C-alpha cells in the first residue's frame, strides 16, 4: 500500500509541480519516445550485460515484492515460535527419534501442518527440517550448529539481495545515460544552429529532457526499489535468525520454554509478542 502511495506521490509531485508552476508538458511528451529508447533501451541492455540470466529473471520476479513486502509478519512469527516450541518439547520429553518422521516428511507431518502460516514457506520448512535432522546424525555442539546456520542464513540473504544490487547498479548508471541522451540532443541542436530562437529553444529543451529522465528514473524509481528489496531481504533473514536462536539454545541444554523465549527476543519489535501473550499461546500446545 505505502509503495503504491509513494509511486503516485513521486509522479504527482514531480510532474504536477512542474505543471502547476507553469511548465509545459508538450515538450516532455514530444521528447519522451526517443528518450525512452535511448535511456531505457541502453539501460536495459547494460543491465542484461552486467547480470546473469538468473539475476535478470529474479529481478523481474522480485519487483512485486515492493508492493507485497516481506511474507513474514506477526502471525508467521507466532506460529513459528509455537512450532519450534512443540518440536523442542517433543524432543526433550521423548527424544530425537520422536520427531524423525516429522522432519523426514514435514509436508505430511501433523505437527508442521498445524501451523499453515509457516507451511506457506517451503524454504522455512526445509530449513527447520534440515537442521533438526542434524540432531539425529550426531551434531550436538551448539557452537558448530550456530556457525553452520549463520553461514546458510548469510548465503540466503546474499542471494536474496542479488536483485537489489542489480537494480542499484542500474540506478547508478541511469544519470549518465541521461547525459548521453542530452549530449545527443545538443548535437542535434547544433546542427540546427541557424534556426530561429524559438526553434532552438525547443530543441534545447528536448535535449534537457534526457538529463531529467535519467535522474528521475534513477533517484525516484530505481534506487528506492533497490533499497526496498534490500530491506525485505534483511527482514526475511531475521525470520531464519529466530529459528537459529531456538535450536542453538536447545543444544545448549536450555528448557523448551527458555529456548523459545530467547528466540522471541530475536523477533522484530513490531511483530514480537509480549512474554505473557506467548506464554498463553504455548500453554495450549500439548
Short mmCIF file of C-alpha atoms in Angstrom, two decimals, residues 19-170:
data_model
loop_
_atom_site.label_atom_id
_atom_site.label_comp_id
_atom_site.label_asym_id
_atom_site.label_seq_id
_atom_site.Cartn_x
_atom_site.Cartn_y
_atom_site.Cartn_z
CA UNK A 19 2.74 21.91 -14.49
CA UNK A 20 1.40 23.90 -11.51
CA UNK A 21 4.35 26.29 -11.69
CA UNK A 22 3.96 26.93 -15.40
CA UNK A 23 5.79 24.09 -17.10
CA UNK A 24 4.59 22.79 -20.46
CA UNK A 25 4.16 19.02 -20.72
CA UNK A 26 4.15 19.18 -24.50
CA UNK A 27 7.91 19.38 -24.85
CA UNK A 28 8.40 16.45 -22.44
CA UNK A 29 5.81 14.29 -24.20
CA UNK A 30 7.29 15.10 -27.60
CA UNK A 31 10.80 14.15 -26.50
CA UNK A 32 9.68 11.14 -24.43
CA UNK A 33 9.71 8.41 -27.13
CA UNK A 34 13.32 8.98 -28.20
CA UNK A 35 14.48 9.47 -24.60
CA UNK A 36 12.80 6.22 -23.56
CA UNK A 37 14.52 4.45 -26.45
CA UNK A 38 17.96 5.91 -25.68
CA UNK A 39 17.90 5.81 -21.87
CA UNK A 40 15.51 2.92 -21.29
CA UNK A 41 16.86 0.78 -24.11
CA UNK A 42 20.52 1.29 -23.25
CA UNK A 43 19.77 0.88 -19.54
CA UNK A 44 18.02 -2.46 -20.05
CA UNK A 45 20.74 -3.60 -22.44
CA UNK A 46 23.52 -2.75 -19.97
CA UNK A 47 21.50 -4.49 -17.25
CA UNK A 48 21.49 -7.66 -19.38
CA UNK A 49 25.24 -7.36 -19.98
CA UNK A 50 26.07 -6.85 -16.31
CA UNK A 51 23.91 -9.55 -14.71
CA UNK A 52 23.45 -13.30 -15.11
CA UNK A 53 20.28 -14.76 -16.57
CA UNK A 54 19.27 -15.94 -13.09
CA UNK A 55 19.64 -12.43 -11.62
CA UNK A 56 17.72 -10.85 -14.50
CA UNK A 57 14.82 -13.27 -14.03
CA UNK A 58 14.91 -12.87 -10.25
CA UNK A 59 14.89 -9.08 -10.56
CA UNK A 60 11.76 -9.15 -12.69
CA UNK A 61 10.09 -11.53 -10.25
CA UNK A 62 11.17 -9.59 -7.17
CA UNK A 63 9.72 -6.27 -8.32
CA UNK A 64 6.33 -7.30 -6.95
CA UNK A 65 7.91 -7.59 -3.51
CA UNK A 66 7.98 -3.81 -3.18
CA UNK A 67 4.18 -3.94 -3.01
CA UNK A 68 3.79 -7.18 -1.01
CA UNK A 69 6.76 -6.68 1.33
CA UNK A 70 8.20 -9.48 3.43
CA UNK A 71 5.93 -12.53 3.79
CA UNK A 72 6.81 -12.79 7.49
CA UNK A 73 4.63 -10.79 9.87
CA UNK A 74 3.26 -11.16 13.39
CA UNK A 75 1.13 -14.23 12.59
CA UNK A 76 4.04 -16.02 10.94
CA UNK A 77 6.37 -15.29 13.85
CA UNK A 78 3.86 -16.50 16.45
CA UNK A 79 3.23 -19.72 14.51
CA UNK A 80 6.98 -20.21 14.04
CA UNK A 81 7.63 -19.88 17.78
CA UNK A 82 4.75 -22.25 18.51
CA UNK A 83 6.02 -24.83 16.01
CA UNK A 84 9.55 -24.67 17.38
CA UNK A 85 8.23 -25.00 20.93
CA UNK A 86 6.20 -28.09 20.08
CA UNK A 87 9.16 -29.70 18.33
CA UNK A 88 11.66 -28.89 21.08
CA UNK A 89 9.21 -30.02 23.78
CA UNK A 90 8.69 -33.34 21.98
CA UNK A 91 12.45 -33.84 21.63
CA UNK A 92 13.04 -33.01 25.28
CA UNK A 93 10.42 -35.42 26.58
CA UNK A 94 10.57 -38.26 24.04
CA UNK A 95 13.96 -37.94 22.37
CA UNK A 96 15.12 -37.14 18.86
CA UNK A 97 13.60 -40.27 17.36
CA UNK A 98 10.12 -38.99 18.25
CA UNK A 99 10.37 -36.26 15.60
CA UNK A 100 12.20 -38.28 12.94
CA UNK A 101 9.06 -38.98 10.93
CA UNK A 102 8.14 -35.30 11.07
CA UNK A 103 11.48 -33.99 9.80
CA UNK A 104 11.80 -36.66 7.09
CA UNK A 105 8.38 -35.83 5.64
CA UNK A 106 7.42 -32.40 7.01
CA UNK A 107 4.69 -31.90 4.41
CA UNK A 108 2.90 -34.95 5.84
CA UNK A 109 3.61 -34.09 9.48
CA UNK A 110 0.69 -33.28 11.74
CA UNK A 111 2.98 -31.05 13.79
CA UNK A 112 4.10 -28.93 10.82
CA UNK A 113 0.65 -28.84 9.25
CA UNK A 114 -0.80 -27.43 12.45
CA UNK A 115 0.91 -24.16 11.50
CA UNK A 116 -0.26 -23.20 7.99
CA UNK A 117 1.35 -19.73 8.05
CA UNK A 118 4.76 -21.39 8.38
CA UNK A 119 3.93 -24.10 5.86
CA UNK A 120 3.38 -21.46 3.18
CA UNK A 121 7.16 -21.01 3.06
CA UNK A 122 8.80 -24.14 1.67
CA UNK A 123 12.22 -22.63 2.35
CA UNK A 124 11.39 -22.26 6.05
CA UNK A 125 10.09 -25.82 6.37
CA UNK A 126 13.17 -27.21 4.64
CA UNK A 127 15.48 -25.06 6.78
CA UNK A 128 13.94 -26.32 10.02
CA UNK A 129 13.85 -29.96 8.90
CA UNK A 130 17.46 -29.91 7.66
CA UNK A 131 18.89 -28.66 10.94
CA UNK A 132 16.70 -30.84 13.10
CA UNK A 133 17.89 -33.77 11.01
CA UNK A 134 21.44 -32.98 12.10
CA UNK A 135 20.44 -33.87 15.65
CA UNK A 136 19.84 -37.45 14.56
CA UNK A 137 23.27 -37.72 12.90
CA UNK A 138 25.12 -36.58 15.98
CA UNK A 139 25.66 -32.82 15.59
CA UNK A 140 25.17 -31.66 19.16
CA UNK A 141 27.71 -28.87 19.57
CA UNK A 142 25.85 -25.54 19.82
CA UNK A 143 28.84 -23.53 18.57
CA UNK A 144 29.19 -25.69 15.46
CA UNK A 145 25.46 -25.61 14.82
CA UNK A 146 25.30 -21.83 15.21
CA UNK A 147 28.18 -21.38 12.78
CA UNK A 148 26.54 -23.63 10.17
CA UNK A 149 23.21 -21.87 10.47
CA UNK A 150 24.77 -18.41 10.29
CA UNK A 151 26.62 -19.37 7.12
CA UNK A 152 23.44 -20.55 5.44
CA UNK A 153 21.43 -17.52 6.57
CA UNK A 154 24.17 -15.22 5.24
CA UNK A 155 24.15 -17.11 1.95
CA UNK A 156 20.37 -16.83 1.68
CA UNK A 157 20.46 -13.10 2.42
CA UNK A 158 23.27 -12.56 -0.09
CA UNK A 159 21.35 -14.40 -2.81
CA UNK A 160 18.13 -12.56 -1.96
CA UNK A 161 19.96 -9.26 -2.40
CA UNK A 162 21.17 -10.03 -5.93
CA UNK A 163 18.12 -8.24 -7.37
CA UNK A 164 18.69 -5.25 -5.12
CA UNK A 165 22.34 -4.94 -6.13
CA UNK A 166 21.48 -5.33 -9.81
CA UNK A 167 18.78 -2.65 -9.75
CA UNK A 168 21.03 -0.34 -7.70
CA UNK A 169 23.67 -0.76 -10.40
CA UNK A 170 21.09 0.31 -12.97
#
